[in-house]
Tab-separated table of C-alpha atoms and ligand atoms in Angstrom:
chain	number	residue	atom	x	y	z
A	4	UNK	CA	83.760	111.705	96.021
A	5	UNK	CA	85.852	110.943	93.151
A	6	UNK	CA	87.197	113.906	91.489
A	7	UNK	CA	87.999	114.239	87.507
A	8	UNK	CA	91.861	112.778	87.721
A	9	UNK	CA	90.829	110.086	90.472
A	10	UNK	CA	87.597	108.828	88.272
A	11	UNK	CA	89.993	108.406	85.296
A	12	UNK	CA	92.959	106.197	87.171
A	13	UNK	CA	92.626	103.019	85.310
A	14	UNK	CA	93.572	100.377	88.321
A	15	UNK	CA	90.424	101.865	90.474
A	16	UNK	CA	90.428	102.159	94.581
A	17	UNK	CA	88.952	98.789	95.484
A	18	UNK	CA	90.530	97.048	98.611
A	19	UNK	CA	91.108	93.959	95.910
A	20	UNK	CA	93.571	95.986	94.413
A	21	UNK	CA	95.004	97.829	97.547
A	22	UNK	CA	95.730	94.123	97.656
A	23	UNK	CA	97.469	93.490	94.453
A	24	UNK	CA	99.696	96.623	95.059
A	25	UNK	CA	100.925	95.356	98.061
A	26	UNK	CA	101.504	91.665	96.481
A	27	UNK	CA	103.225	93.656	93.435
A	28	UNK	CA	105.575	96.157	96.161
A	29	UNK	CA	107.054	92.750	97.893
A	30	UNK	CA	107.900	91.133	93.962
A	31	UNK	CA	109.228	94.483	92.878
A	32	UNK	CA	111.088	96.098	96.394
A	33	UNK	CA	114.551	94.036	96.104
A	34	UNK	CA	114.753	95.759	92.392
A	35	UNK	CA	113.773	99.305	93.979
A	36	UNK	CA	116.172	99.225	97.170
A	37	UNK	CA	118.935	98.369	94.647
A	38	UNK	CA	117.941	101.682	92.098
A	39	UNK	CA	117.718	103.680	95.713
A	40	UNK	CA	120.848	102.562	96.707
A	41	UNK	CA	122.127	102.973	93.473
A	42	UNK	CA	120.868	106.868	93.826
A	43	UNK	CA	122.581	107.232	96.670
A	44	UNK	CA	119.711	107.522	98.880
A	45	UNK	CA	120.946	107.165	102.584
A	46	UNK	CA	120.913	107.902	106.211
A	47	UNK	CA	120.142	111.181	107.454
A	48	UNK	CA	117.689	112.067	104.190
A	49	UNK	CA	114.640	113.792	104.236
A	50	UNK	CA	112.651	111.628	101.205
A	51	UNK	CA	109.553	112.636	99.342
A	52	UNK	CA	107.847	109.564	97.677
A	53	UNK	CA	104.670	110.323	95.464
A	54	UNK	CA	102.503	108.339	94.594
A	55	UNK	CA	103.203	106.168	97.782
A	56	UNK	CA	99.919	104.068	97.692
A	57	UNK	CA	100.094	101.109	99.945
A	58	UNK	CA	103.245	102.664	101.618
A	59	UNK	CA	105.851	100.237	100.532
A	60	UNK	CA	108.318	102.119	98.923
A	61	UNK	CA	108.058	104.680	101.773
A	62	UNK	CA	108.864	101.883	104.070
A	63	UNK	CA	111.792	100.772	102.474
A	64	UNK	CA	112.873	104.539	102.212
A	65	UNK	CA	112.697	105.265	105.315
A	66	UNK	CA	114.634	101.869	106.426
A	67	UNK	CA	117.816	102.943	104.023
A	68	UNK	CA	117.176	106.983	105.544
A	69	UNK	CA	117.254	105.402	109.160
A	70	UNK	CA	115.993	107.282	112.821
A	71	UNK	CA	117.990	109.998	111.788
A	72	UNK	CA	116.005	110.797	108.133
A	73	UNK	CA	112.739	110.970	107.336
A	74	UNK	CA	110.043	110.131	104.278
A	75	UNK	CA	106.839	111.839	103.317
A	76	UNK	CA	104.777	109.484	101.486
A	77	UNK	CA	101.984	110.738	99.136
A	78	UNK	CA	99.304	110.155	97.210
A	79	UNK	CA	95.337	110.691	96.847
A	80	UNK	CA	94.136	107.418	98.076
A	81	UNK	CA	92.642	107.775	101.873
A	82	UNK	CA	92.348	104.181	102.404
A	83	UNK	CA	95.834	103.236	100.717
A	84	UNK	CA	97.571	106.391	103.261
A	85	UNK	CA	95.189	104.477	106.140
A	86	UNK	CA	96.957	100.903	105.222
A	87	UNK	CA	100.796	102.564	104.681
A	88	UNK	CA	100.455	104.231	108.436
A	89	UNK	CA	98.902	100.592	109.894
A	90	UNK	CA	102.088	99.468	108.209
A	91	UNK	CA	104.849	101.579	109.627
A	92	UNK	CA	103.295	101.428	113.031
A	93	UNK	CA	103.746	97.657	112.972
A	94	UNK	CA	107.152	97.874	111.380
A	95	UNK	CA	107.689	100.426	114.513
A	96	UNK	CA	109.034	103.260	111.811
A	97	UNK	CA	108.281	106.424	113.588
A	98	UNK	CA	110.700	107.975	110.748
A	99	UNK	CA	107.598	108.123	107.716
A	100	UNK	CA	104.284	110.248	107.761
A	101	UNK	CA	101.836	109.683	105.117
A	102	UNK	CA	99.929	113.308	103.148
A	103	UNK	CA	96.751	112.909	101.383
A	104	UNK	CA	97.488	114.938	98.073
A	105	UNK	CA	96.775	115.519	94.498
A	106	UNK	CA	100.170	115.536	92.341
A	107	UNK	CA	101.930	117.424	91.205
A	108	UNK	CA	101.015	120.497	92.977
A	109	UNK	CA	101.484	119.220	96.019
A	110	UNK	CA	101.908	122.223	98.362
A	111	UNK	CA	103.731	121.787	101.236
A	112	UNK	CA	106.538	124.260	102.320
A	113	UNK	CA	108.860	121.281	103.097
A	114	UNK	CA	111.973	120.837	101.145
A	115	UNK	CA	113.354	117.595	100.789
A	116	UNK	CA	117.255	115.656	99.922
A	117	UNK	CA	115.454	113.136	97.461
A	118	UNK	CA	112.258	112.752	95.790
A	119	UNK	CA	111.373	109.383	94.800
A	120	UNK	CA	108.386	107.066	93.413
A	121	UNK	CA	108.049	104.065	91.427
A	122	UNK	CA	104.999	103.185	88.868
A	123	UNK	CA	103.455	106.929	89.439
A	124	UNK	CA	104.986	109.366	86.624
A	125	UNK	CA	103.141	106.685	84.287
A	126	UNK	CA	99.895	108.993	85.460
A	127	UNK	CA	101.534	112.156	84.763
A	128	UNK	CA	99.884	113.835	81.671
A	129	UNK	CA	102.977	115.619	81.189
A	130	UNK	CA	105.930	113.905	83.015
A	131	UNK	CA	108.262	116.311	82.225
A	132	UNK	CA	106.524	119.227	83.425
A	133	UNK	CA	105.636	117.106	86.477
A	134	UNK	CA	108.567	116.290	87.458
A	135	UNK	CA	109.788	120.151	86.988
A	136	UNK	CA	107.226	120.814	89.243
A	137	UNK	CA	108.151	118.616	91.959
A	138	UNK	CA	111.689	119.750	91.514
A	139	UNK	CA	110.848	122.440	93.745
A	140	UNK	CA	110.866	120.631	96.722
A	141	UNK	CA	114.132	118.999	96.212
A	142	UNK	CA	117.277	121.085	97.757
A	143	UNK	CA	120.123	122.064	94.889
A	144	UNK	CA	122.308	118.589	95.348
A	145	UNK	CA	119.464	116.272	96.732
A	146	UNK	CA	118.379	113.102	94.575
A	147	UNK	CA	115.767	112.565	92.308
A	148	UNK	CA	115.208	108.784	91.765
A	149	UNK	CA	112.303	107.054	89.831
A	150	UNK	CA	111.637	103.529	89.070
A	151	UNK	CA	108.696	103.231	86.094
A	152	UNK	CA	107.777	100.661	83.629
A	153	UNK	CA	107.722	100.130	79.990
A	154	UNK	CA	104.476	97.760	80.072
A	155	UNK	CA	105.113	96.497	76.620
A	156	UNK	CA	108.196	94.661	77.666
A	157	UNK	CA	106.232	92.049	79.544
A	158	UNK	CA	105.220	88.870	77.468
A	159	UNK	CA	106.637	85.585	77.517
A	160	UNK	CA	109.744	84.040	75.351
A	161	UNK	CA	108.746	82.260	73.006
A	162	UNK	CA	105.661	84.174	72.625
A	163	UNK	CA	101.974	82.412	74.210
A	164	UNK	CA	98.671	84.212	73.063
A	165	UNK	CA	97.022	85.029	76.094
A	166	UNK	CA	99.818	86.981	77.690
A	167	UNK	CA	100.555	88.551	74.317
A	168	UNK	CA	96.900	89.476	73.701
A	169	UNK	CA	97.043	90.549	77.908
A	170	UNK	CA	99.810	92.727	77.557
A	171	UNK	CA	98.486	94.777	74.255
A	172	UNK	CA	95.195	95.398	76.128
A	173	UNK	CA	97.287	96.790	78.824
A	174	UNK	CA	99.069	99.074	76.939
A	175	UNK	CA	96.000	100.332	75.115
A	176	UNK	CA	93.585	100.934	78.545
A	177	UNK	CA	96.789	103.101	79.816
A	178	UNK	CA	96.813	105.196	76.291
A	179	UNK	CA	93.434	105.446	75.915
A	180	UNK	CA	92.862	106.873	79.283
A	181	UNK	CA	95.988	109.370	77.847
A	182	UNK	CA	98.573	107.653	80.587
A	183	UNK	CA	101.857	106.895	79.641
A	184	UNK	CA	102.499	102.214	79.841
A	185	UNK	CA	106.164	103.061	78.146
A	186	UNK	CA	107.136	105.814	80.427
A	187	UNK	CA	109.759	103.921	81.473
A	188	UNK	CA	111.662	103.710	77.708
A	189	UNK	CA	111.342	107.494	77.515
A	190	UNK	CA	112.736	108.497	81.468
A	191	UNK	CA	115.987	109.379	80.295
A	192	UNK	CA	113.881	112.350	77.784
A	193	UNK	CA	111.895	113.216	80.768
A	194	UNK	CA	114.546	113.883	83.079
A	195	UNK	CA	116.543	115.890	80.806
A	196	UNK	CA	113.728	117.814	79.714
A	197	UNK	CA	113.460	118.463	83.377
A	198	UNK	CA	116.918	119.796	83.297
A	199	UNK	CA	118.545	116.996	85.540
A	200	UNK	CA	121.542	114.416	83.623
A	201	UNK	CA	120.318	110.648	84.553
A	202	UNK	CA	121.695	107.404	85.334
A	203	UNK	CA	119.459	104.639	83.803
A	204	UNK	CA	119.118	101.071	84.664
A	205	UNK	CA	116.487	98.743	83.559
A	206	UNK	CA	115.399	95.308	85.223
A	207	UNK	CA	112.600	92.970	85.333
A	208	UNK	CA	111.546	89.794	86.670
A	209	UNK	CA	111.583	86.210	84.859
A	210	UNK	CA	110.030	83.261	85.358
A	211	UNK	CA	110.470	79.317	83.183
A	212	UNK	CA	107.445	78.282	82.571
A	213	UNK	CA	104.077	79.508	84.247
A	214	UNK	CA	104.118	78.703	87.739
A	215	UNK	CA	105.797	81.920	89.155
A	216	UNK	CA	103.837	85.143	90.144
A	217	UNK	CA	104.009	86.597	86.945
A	218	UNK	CA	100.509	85.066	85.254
A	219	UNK	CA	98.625	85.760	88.255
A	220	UNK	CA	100.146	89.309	88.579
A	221	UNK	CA	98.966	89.604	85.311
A	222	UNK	CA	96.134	88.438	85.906
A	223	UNK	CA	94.849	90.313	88.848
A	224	UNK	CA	96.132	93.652	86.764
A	225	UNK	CA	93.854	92.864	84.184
A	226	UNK	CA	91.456	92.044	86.793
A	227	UNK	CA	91.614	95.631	88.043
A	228	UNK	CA	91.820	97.194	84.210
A	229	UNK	CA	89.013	95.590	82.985
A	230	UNK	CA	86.164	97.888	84.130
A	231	UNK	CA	88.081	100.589	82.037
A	232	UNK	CA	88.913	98.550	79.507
A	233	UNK	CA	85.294	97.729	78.841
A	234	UNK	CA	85.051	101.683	79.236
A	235	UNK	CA	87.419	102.597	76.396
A	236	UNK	CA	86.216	99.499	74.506
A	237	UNK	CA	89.566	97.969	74.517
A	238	UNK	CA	87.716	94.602	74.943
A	239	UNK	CA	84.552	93.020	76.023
A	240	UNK	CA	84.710	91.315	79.545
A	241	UNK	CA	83.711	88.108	77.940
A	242	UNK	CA	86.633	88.577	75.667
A	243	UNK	CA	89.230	89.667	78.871
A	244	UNK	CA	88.298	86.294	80.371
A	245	UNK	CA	89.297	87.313	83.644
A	246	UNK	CA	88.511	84.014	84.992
A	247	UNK	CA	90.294	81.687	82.699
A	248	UNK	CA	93.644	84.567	82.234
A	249	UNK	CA	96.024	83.306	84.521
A	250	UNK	CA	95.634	79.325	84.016
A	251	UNK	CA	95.633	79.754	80.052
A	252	UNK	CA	99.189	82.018	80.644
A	253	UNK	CA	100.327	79.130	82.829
A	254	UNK	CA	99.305	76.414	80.692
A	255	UNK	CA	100.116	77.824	77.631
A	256	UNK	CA	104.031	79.074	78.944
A	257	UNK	CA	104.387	75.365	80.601
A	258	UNK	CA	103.172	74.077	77.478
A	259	UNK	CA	106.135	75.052	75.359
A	260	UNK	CA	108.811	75.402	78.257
A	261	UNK	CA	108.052	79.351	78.198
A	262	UNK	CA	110.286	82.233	80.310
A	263	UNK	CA	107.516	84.475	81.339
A	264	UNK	CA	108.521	87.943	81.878
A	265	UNK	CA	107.278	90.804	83.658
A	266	UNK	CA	107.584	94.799	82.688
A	267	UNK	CA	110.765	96.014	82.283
A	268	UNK	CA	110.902	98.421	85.069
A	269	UNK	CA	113.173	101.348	84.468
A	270	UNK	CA	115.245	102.752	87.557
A	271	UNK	CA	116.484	106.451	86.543
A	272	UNK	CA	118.311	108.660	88.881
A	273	UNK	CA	119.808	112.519	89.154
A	274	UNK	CA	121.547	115.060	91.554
A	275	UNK	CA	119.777	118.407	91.334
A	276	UNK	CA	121.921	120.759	89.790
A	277	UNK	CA	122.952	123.379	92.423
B	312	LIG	C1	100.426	101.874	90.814
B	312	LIG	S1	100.286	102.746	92.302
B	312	LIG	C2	101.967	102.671	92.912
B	312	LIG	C3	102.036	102.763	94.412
B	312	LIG	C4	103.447	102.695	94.998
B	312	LIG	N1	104.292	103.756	94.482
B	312	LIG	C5	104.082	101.353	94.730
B	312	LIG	O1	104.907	101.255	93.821
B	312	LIG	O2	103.740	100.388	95.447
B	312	LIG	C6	100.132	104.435	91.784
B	312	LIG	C7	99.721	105.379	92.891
B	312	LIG	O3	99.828	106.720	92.395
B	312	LIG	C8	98.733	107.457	92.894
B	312	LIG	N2	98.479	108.596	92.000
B	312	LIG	C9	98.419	108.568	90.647
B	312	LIG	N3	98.180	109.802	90.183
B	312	LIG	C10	98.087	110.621	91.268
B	312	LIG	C11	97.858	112.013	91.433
B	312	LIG	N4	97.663	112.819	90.388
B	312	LIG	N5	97.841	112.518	92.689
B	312	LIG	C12	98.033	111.710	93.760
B	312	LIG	N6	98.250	110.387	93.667
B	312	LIG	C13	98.279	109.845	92.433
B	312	LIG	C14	97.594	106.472	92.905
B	312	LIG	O4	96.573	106.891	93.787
B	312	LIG	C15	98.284	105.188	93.337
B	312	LIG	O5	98.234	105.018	94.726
């Protein structure tokens, strides 16, 4: 049964968007191997990733960690854990384990030489005392690396209507369900409120015109949001149009020779002060 935190998650726990996770992890996981790089995360490590869902990050982890490290992959979703151990048995990575947990508080007795996640902190009601939290499984000197958006970035230059008017509902489901869609401007406050000194690096995706993935990533996103947005009474589902969304953000980008962009995603990393 779906407990207080898990009834307010805005994306849901249907296998449609298990689905559009995993489609989003293999558009996004060049951009997060370079930020765990980047951090330093390699051989030998024992990683944490929360928030894990679908197992991708985890995966890649525990490629750059190697048969000599290890990763711990976390989160609350049963089914999503179920699909991320399918996953690393095929990849034959006996070097990740997956936890059913509810962050922060995780629990365990492990300590580990990074904690990582990407698109997860955005949940956090407080991310700073979240991540303090979570601090305490790191060892003095390990790495703490997250990669999180700033949803408002995404939109299409020149501006088109329907991604514009996409991307505000977006933002306002997140903050009306008291999540954080700009988490990813405000990481470099969150670490140092946490008490750790960060690098910061932000990229995102772009697309000319609108036949990339971007419009239908939107798209399915929206698809996924719109039961909450109806909720908070963000919009009407006859005004989401999830039908129509993606070929008006095509149309309308090819239209007028468009660069479509997604969110800026936000890589910041840290040593743990020792
Ligand atoms: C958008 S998904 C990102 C999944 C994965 N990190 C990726 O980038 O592919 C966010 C995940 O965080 C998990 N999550 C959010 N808040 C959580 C909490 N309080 N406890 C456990 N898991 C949580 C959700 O269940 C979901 O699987």
């Amino acid at each position: 049964m779906a407990g207080q935190d898990e009834a307010v998650y805005p994306l849901g726990y249907t296998s449609v968007e298990a689905d559009r996770l995993e489609r989003q992890a293999a558009f996004l996981n060049d951009l997060t191997e370079d930020m765990l790089r980047r951090a330093g995360l390699r051989p030998g490590m024992r990683v944490l990733d929360i928030g894990c869902g679908m197992g991708d990050v985890s995966l890649l982890a525990a490629r750059l960690v190697g048969p000599s490290g290890s990763v711990v992959g976390v989160d609350r979703d049963a089914e999503g854990l179920n699909r991320a151990r399918a996953k690393a048995a095929a990849a034959e990575l006996a070097n990740v384990e997956f936890r059913r947990a509810e962050l922060p508080e995780i629990g365990f007795d492990d300590k580990f030489d990074a904690l990582i996640g990407r698109l997860v902190m955005i949940y956090f009601p407080d991310p700073a005392a979240g991540l303090r939290h979570l601090l305490s499984y790191v060892v003095p000197g390990g790495i703490v690396a997250f990669q999180e958006p700033d949803l408002s970035r995404a939109g299409t230059v020149p501006e088109t209507p329907s991604m514009a008017e996409a991307v505000v509902r977006m933002n306002l489901v997140f903050e009306r369900r008291g999540f954080h869609p700009r988490i990813g401007a405000s990481l470099g406050q969150v670490f140092t409120a946490a008490g750790l000194a960060p690098s910061l690096l932000g990229t995102t995706r772009m697309e000319h015109g609108g036949s990339g993935f971007c419009p239908a990533w939107l798209a399915a996103t929206i698809r996924s949001l719109a039961p909450a947005m109806v909720e908070t009474k963000v919009a009407t589902e006859a005004e989401i149009d999830c039908e129509t969304l993606e070929q008006r953000v095509r149309r309308e980008a090819d239209e007028i020779g468009a660069m479509v962009l997604g969110p800026l995603m936000v890589g910041a990393w840290a040593v743990k002060p020792s």
